[in-house]
Coordinates of C-alpha atoms (C1' of nucleotides) in Angstrom, one line a residue:
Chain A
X1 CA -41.5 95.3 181.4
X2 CA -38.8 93.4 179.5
X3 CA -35.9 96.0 179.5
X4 CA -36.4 99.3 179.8
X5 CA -39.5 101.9 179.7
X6 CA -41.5 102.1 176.5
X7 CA -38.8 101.8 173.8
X8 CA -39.5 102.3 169.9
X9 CA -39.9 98.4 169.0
X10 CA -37.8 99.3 166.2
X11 CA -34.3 98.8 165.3
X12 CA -31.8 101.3 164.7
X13 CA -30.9 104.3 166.7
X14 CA -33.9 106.4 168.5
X15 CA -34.9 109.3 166.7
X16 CA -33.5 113.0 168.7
X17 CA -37.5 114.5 168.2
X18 CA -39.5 114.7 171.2
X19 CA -42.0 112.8 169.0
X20 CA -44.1 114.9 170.1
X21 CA -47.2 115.1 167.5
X22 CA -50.2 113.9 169.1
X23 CA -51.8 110.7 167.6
X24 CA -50.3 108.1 165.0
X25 CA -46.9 109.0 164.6
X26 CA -46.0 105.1 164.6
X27 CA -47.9 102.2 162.5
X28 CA -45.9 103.7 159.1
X29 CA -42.8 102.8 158.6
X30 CA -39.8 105.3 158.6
X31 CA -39.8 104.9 155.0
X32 CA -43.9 105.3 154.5
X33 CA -43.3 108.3 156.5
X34 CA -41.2 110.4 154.5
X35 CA -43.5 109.2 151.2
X36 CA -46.8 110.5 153.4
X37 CA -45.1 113.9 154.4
X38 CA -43.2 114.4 151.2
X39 CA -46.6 113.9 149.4
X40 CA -48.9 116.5 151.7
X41 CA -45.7 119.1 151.3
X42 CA -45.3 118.4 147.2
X43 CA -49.1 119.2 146.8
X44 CA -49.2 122.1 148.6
X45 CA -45.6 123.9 148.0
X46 CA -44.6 121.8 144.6
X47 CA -41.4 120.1 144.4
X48 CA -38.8 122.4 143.8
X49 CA -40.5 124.5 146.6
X50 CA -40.4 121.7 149.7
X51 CA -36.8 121.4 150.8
X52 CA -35.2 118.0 152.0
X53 CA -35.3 119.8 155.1
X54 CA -39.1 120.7 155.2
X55 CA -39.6 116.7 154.4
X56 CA -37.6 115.9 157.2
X57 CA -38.4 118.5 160.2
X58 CA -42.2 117.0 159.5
X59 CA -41.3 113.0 160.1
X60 CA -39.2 114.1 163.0
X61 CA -36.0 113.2 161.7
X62 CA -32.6 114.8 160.7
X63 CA -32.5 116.2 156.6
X64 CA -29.3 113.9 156.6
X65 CA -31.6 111.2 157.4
X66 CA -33.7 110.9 154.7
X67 CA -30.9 109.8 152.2
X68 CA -31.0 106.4 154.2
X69 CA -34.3 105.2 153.1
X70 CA -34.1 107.3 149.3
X71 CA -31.1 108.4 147.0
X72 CA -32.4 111.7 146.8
X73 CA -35.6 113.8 146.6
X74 CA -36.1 112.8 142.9
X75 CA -36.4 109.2 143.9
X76 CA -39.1 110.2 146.6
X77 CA -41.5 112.3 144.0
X78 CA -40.8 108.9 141.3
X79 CA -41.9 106.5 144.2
X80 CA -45.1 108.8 145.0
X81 CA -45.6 108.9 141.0
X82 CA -45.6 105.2 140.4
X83 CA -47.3 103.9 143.2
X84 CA -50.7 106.3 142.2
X85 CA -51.1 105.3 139.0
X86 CA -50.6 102.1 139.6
X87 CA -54.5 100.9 140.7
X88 CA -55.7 102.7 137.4
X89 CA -53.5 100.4 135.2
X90 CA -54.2 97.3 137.0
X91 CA -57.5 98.0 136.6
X92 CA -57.7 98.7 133.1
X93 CA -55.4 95.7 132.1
X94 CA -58.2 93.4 133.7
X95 CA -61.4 95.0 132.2
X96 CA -60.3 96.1 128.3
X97 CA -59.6 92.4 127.7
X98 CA -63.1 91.4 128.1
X99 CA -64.4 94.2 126.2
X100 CA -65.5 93.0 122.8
X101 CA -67.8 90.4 124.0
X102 CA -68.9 90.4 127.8
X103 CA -68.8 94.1 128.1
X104 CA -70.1 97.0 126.6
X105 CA -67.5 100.2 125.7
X106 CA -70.1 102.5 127.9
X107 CA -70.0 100.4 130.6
X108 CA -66.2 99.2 130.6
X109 CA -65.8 103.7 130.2
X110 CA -68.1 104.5 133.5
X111 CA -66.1 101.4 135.2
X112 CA -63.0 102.8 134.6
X113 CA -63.7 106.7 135.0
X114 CA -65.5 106.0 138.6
X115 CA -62.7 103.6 139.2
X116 CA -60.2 106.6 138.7
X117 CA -62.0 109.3 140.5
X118 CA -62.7 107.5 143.5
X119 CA -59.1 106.6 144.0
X120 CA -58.1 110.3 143.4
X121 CA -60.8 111.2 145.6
X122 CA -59.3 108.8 148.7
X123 CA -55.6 109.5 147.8
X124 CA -54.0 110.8 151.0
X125 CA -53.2 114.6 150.5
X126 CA -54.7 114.9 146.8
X127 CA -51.5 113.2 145.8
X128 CA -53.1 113.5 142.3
X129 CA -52.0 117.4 142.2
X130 CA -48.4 115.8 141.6
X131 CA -49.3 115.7 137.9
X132 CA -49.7 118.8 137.7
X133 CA -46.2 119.6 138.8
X134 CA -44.5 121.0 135.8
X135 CA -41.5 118.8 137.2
X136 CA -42.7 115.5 136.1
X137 CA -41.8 116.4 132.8
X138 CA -38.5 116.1 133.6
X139 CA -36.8 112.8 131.7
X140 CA -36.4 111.1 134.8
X141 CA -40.3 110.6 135.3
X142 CA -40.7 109.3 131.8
X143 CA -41.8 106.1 133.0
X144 CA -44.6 108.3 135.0
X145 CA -45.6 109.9 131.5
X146 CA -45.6 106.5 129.5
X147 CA -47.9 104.8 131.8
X148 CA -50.3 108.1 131.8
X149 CA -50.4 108.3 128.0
X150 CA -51.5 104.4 127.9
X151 CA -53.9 105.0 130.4
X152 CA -55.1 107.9 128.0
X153 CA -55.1 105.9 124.9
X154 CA -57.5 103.6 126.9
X155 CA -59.9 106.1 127.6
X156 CA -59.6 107.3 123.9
X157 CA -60.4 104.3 122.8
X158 CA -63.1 103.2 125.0
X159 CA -64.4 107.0 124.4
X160 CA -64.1 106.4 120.5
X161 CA -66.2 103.1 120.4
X162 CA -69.0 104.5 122.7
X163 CA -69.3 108.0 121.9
X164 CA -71.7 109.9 119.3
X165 CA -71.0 110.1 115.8
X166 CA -70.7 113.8 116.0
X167 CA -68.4 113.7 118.4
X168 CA -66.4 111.4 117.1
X169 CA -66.3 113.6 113.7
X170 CA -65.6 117.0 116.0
X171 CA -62.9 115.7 118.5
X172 CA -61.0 112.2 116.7
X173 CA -59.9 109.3 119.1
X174 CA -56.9 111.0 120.7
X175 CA -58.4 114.3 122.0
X176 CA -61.5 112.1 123.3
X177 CA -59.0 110.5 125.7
X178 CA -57.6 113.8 126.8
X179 CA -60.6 114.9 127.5
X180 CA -62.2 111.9 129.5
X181 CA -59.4 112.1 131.8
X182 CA -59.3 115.9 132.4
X183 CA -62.9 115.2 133.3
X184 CA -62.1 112.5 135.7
X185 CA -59.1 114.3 137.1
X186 CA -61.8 117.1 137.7
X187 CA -61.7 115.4 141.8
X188 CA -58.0 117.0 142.1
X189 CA -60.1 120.4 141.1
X190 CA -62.5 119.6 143.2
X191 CA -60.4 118.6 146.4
X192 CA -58.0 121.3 146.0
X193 CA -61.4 123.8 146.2
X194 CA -62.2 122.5 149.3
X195 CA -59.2 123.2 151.2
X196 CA -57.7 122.1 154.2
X197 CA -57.4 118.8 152.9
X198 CA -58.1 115.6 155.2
X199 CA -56.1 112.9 153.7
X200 CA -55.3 111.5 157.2
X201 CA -51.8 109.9 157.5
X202 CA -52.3 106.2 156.2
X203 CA -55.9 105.6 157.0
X204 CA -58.3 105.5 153.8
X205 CA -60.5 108.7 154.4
X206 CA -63.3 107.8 152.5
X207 CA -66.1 110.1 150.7
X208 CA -67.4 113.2 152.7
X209 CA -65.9 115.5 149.6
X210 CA -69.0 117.8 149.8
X211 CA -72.0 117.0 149.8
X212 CA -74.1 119.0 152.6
X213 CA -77.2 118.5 152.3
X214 CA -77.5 114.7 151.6
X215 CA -76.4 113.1 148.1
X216 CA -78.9 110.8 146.5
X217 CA -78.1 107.1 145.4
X218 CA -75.3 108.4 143.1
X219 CA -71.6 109.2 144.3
X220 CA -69.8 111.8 143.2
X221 CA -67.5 109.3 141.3
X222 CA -70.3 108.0 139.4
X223 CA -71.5 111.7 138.6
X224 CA -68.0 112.5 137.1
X225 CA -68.3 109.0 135.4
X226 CA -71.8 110.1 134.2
X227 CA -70.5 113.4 132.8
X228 CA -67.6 111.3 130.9
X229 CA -70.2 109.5 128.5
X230 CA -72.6 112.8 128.9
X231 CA -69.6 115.0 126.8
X232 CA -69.8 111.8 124.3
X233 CA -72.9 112.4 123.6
X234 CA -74.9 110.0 125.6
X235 CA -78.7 110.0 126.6
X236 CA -79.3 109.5 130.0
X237 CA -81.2 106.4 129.2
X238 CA -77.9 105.3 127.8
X239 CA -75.7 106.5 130.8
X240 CA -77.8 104.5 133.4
X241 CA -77.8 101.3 131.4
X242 CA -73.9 101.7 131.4
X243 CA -73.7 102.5 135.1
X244 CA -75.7 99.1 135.9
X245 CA -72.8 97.4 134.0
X246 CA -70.2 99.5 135.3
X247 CA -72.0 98.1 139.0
X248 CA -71.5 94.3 137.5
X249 CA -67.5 94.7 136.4
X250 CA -66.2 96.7 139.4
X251 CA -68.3 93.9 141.3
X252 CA -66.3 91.3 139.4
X253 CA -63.0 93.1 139.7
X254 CA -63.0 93.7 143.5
X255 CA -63.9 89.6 144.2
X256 CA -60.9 88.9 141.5
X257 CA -58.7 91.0 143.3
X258 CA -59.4 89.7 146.5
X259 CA -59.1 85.9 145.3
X260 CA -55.7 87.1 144.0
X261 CA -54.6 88.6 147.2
X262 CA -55.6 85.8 149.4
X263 CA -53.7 83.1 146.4
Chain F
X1 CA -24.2 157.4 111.2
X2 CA -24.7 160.2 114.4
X3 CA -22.2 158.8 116.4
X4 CA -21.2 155.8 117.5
X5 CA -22.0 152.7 115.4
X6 CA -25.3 150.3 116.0
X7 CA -25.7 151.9 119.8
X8 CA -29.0 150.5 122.1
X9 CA -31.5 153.5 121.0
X10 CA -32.1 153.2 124.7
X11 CA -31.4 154.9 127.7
X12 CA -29.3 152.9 130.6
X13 CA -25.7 151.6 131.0
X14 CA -25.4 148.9 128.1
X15 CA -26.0 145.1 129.1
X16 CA -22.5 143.2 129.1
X17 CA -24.1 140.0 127.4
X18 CA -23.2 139.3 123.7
X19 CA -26.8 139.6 122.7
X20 CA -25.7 137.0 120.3
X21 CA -29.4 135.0 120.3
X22 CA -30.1 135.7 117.0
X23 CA -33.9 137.4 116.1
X24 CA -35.9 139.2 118.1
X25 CA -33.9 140.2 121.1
X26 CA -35.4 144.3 120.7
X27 CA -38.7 145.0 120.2
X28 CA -39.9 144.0 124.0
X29 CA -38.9 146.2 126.8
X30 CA -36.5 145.4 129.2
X31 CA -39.4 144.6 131.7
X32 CA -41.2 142.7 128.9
X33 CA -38.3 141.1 128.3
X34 CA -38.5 139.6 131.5
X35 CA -41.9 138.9 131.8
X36 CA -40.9 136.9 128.7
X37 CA -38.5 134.6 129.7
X38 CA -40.3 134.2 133.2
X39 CA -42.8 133.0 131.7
X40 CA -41.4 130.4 129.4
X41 CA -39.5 129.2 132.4
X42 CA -41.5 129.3 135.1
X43 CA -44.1 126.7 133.0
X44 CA -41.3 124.8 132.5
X45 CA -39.7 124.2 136.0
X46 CA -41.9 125.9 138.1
X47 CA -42.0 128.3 140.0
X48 CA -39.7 127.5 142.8
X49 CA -37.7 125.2 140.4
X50 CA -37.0 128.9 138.3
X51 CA -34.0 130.7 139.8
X52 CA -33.7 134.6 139.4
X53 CA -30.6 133.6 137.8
X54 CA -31.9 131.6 135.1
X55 CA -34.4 134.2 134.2
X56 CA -31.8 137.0 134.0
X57 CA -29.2 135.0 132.3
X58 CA -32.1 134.1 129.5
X59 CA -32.8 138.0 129.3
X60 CA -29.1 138.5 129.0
X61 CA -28.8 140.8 131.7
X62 CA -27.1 139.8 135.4
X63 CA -28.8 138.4 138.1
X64 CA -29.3 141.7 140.2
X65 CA -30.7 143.7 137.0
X66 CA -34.1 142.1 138.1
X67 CA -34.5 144.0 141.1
X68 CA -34.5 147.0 139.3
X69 CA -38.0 146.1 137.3
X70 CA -39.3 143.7 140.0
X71 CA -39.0 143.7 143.8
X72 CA -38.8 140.1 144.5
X73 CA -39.5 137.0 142.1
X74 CA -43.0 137.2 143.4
X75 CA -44.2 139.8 141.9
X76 CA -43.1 138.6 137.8
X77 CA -45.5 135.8 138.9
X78 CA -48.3 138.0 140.2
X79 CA -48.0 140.2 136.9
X80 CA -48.1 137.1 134.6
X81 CA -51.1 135.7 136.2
X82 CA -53.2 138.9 136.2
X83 CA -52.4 139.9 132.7
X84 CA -53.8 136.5 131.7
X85 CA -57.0 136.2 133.6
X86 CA -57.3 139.8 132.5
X87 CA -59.0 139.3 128.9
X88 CA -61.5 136.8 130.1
X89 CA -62.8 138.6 133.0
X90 CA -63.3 141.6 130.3
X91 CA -65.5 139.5 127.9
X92 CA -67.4 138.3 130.6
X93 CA -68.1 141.6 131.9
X94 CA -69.6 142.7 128.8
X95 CA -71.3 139.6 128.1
X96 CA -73.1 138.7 131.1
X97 CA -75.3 142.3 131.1
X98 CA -76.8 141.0 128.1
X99 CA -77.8 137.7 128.9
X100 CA -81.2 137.6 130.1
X101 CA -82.7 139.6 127.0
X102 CA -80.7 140.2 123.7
X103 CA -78.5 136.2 124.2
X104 CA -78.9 133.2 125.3
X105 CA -77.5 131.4 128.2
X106 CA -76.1 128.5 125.5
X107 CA -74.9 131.4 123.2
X108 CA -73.0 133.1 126.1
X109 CA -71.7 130.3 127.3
X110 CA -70.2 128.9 123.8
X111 CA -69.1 132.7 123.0
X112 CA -67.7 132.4 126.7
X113 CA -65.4 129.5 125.8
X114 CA -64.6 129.6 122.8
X115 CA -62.8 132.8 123.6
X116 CA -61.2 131.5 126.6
X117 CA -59.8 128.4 124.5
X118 CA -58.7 130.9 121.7
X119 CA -56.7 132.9 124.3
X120 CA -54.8 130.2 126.0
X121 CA -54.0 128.5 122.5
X122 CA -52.3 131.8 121.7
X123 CA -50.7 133.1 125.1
X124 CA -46.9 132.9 124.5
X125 CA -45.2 129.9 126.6
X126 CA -48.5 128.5 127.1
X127 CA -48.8 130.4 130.1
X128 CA -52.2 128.4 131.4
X129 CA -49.4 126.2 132.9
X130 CA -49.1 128.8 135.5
X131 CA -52.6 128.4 137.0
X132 CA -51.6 124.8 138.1
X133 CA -48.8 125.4 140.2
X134 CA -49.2 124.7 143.6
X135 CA -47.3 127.6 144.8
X136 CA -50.4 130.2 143.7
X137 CA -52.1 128.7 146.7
X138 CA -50.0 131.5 148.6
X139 CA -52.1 134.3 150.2
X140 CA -49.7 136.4 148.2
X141 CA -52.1 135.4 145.0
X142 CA -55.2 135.5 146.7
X143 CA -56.6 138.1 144.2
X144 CA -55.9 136.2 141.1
X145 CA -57.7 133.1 142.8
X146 CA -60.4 135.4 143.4
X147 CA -61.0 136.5 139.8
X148 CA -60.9 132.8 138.9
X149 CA -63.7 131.7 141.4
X150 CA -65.7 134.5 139.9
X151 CA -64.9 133.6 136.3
X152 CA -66.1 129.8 137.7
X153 CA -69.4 131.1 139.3
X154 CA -69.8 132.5 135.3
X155 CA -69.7 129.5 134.1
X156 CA -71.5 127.8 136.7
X157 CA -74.6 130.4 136.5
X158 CA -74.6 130.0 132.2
X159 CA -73.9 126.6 132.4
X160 CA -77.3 125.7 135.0
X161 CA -79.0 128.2 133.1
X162 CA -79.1 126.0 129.7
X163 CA -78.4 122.3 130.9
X164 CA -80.6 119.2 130.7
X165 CA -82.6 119.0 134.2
X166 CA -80.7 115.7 134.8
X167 CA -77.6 117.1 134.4
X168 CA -78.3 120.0 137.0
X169 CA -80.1 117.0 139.1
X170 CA -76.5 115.5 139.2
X171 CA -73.9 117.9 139.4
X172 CA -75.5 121.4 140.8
X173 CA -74.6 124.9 139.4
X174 CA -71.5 125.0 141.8
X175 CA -69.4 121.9 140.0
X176 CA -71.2 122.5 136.6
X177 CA -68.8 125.8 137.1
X178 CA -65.5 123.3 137.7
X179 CA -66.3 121.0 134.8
X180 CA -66.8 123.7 132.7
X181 CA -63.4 125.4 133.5
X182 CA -61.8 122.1 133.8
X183 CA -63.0 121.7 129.8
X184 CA -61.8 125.0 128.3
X185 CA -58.9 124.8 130.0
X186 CA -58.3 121.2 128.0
X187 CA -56.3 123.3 126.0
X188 CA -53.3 123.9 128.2
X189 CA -52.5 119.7 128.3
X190 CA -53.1 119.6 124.5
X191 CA -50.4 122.4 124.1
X192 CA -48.3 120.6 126.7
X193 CA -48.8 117.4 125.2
X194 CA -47.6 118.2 122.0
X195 CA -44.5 119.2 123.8
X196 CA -41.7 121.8 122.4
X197 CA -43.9 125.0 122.7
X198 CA -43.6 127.3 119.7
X199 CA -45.0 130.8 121.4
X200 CA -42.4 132.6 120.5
X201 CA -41.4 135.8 122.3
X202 CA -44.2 138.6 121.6
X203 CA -45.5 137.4 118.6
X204 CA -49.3 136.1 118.3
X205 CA -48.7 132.5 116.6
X206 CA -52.4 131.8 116.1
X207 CA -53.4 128.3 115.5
X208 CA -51.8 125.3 113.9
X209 CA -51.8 123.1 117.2
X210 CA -53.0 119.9 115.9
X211 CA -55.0 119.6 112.9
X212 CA -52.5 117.5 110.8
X213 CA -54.6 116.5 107.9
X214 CA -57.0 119.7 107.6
X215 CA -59.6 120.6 109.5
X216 CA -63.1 121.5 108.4
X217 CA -65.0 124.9 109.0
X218 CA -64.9 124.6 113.2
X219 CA -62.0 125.7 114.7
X220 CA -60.3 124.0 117.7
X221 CA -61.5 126.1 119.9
X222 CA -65.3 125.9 118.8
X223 CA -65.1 122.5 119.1
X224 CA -64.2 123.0 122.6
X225 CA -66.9 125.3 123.4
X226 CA -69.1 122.7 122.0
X227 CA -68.3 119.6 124.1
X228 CA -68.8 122.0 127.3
X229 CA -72.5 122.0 126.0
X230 CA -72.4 118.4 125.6
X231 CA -71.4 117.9 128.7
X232 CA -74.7 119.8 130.0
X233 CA -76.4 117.5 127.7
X234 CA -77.8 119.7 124.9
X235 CA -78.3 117.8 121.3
X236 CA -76.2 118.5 118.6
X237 CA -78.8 120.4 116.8
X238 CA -78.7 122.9 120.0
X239 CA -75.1 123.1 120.1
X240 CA -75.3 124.3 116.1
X241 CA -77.9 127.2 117.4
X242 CA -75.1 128.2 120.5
X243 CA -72.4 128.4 118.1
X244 CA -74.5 130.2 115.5
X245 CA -75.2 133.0 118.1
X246 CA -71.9 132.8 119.9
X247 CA -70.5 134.1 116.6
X248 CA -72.5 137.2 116.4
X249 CA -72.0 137.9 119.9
X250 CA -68.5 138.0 119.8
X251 CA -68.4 139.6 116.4
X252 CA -70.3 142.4 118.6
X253 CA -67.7 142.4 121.0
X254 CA -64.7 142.7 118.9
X255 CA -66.4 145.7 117.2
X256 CA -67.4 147.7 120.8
X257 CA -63.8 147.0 121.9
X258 CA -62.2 148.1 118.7
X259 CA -64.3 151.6 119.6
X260 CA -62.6 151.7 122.9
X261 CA -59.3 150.7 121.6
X262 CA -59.9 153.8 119.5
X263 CA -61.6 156.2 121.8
Chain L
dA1 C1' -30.8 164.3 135.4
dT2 C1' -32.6 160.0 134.4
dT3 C1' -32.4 155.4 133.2
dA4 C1' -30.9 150.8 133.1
dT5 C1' -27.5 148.4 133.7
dC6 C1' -23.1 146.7 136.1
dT7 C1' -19.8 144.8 140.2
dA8 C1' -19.3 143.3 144.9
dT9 C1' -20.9 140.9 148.4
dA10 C1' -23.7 139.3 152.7
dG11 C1' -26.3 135.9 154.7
dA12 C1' -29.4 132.2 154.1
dT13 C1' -30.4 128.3 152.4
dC14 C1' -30.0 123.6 150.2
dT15 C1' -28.3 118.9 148.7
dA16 C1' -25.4 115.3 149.7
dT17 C1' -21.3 112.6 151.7
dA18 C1' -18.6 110.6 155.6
dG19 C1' -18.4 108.6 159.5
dA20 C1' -20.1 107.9 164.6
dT21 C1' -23.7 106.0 167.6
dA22 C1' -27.5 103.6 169.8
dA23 C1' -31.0 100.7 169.3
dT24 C1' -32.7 95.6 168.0
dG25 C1' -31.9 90.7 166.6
dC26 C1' -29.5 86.5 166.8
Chain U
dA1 C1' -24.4 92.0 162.9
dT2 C1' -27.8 94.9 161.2
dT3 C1' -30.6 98.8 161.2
dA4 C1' -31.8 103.5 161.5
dT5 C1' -30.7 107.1 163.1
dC6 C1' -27.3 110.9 164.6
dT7 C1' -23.4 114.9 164.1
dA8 C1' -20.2 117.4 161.3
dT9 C1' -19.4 119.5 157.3
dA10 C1' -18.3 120.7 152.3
dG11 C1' -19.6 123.1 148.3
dA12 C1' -23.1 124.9 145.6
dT13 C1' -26.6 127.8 145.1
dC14 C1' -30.0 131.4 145.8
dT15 C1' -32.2 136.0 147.0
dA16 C1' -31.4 140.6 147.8
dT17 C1' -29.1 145.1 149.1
dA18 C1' -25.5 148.8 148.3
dG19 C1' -23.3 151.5 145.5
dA20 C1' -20.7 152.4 140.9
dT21 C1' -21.0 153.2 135.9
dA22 C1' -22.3 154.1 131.2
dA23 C1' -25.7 155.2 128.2
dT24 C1' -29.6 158.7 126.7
dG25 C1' -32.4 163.0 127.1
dC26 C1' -32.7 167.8 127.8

DNA sequence: ATTATCTATAGATCTATAGATAATGC
DNA sequence: ATTATCTATAGATCTATAGATAATGC
């Protein structure tokens, strides 16, 4: 050994915990820390209800501490906010350019609502319940809000140029996008239901929501994608040809992304 | 005058506050009174984010005047919630003995939803908001969960019972239950979207949420009913039947509980 | 007598600032 | 020197109990 036994590799003055809790305590940062614990507490005791203190007490540090790395608890709930809607808007800005002539509304809709649900569904701690938190209509999240009612104007949209004629008489462009993303949101629902969430620390805990017995072909995020164009009024002939083009975009999307991470 | 000018007309020391907010103050009890302004703040800020202080000063009354109705904050929460599950669990009770002879499973279920978007258009402070806090995941409100997984397994058993076979194929009676909930309960966003909730103190403000120009014969709430058939992936021409026999069934109902009312 | 409030107050939090301290990094 | 923590602590709140008080009801 270099200096002495087993030290924390990390600058800055050792923490007083025992650091006691078992298995990956390390690999976050101090910083990705608070954001992971303040997320599983938000979700299940809101935000007025988890104390700076609660945050703190489950990183292991001091409640004084946590003003080091964030301003206040505000800033920690805007940080969670921004950084889980931002994957939906990415990947809506990429696919509704292409819509009028390579792709299909249908398709570009079931791209986009499986998109959604299967990043709510791998979200560490349902972190998607934070929308729910009557707090986020606070001003100071307004940012939050703008984003969500673009990302809702999307879906309206998409919904609007796909759906049935009926349905476009009985629910008009704007409620069609509330709708689509109540139904895609439906995961949160669906999570919440089950419990006990997993949402391990950082790792991406993928699928295994609950399906028992031993799902066919079809996620579950293509089934709520499925019921998206279903409530517009969509054969199922029509829904499967949109899910094979929904295949082709994501497809396109995820090799984009990567040849954009790599640049 | 008797005696002294404009007294209470109720028993108890008088309240020290001005009572200057103008309208309404009277007509609600004291306890109402409460339940009230709980309400409208608790959808607001939250539970934890409400202070017994901010509910008593919007009563008018101190702080410690509370404990006198309620024992603990708690327990204005657990009234709320059970007095607004409570009119849905009633229709359902007296709608599902019928169903296998004398109604439909489609008729059911639109009567079924229709009535549960009606009632949270018109609950004061748009109390639905309360369902979503994460603070009802307490034990404390266990029974109120339960009477909402039984008012899902409803919908779930109506819902499989009418659906397209690919739609029962997909999603199973259990989340056909969620998605239908998840639908009729579109209503609470819309009201929160359109921000500045009128619901004002006891009064039933019925309707005008969003229906700028002038809607035609189907009511908001019927034409939420009928996209939770869509969704299950009946035609429109089947929808038109469900709503045709939702409306007889709940004329029935309103007439058998006018008797009891009565009685 | 009963009802519905009031005042006084204890004790437990909760957020946030100020400044000290113990590591690493150069 | 920089980083990330620590200790000490102020000041604001928050819930809840105890007991007094001012009405109405009989």
């Amino acid at each position: 050994m270099s200096s002495t036994a087993s030290t924390t590799g990390r600058a800055g003055r050792p923490r007083a915990s025992a650091d006691s809790t078992s298995s990956a305590a390390s690999a976050l940062s101090g910083r990705e820390q608070i954001l992971d614990a303040a997320a599983a507490l938000f979700s299940e005791a809101g935000f007025s209800g988890t104390s700076t203190r609660a945050i703190a007490d489950r990183v292991g540090i001091r409640q004084q501490s946590l003003y080091y790395h964030f301003a206040g608890k505000d800033e920690i709930l805007a940080e969670l906010l921004s950084s889980s809607v931002r994957p939906s808007i990415e990947f809506v800005e990429s696919i509704e350019a292409q819509v009028p002539g390579e792709v299909t509304p249908a398709g570009a809709l079931f791209a986009l609502a499986s998109i959604d649900a299967g990043t709510l569904r791998r979200t560490p701690h349902n972190i998607g319940t934070l929308y729910l938190l009557p707090e986020i209509q606070d001003p100071r999240y307004k940012a939050f809000r703008d984003q969500r009612v673009q990302l809702r104007a999307i879906y309206g949209r998409l919904g609007a140029a796909c759906a049935h004629p009926d349905v476009i008489a009985a629910l008009g462009q704007e409620r069609i996008g509330v709708v689509l993303i109540q139904l895609a949101e439906i995961v949160i629902q669906l999570r919440r239901n089950d419990g006990a969430d997993t949402g391990a620390g950082g790792s991406t805990v993928i699928g295994t929501v609950t399906s028992p017995v031993a799902s066919p072909v079809i996620s579950d995020d293509e089934t709520i994608a499925a019921s998206c164009l279903r409530v517009l009024g969509l054969t199922s002939a029509q829904i499967d040809v949109a899910r094979t083009e929904a295949a082709t975009i994501i497809g396109t999307f995820l090799h984009r992304d990567l040849a954009v991470t790599v640049a």
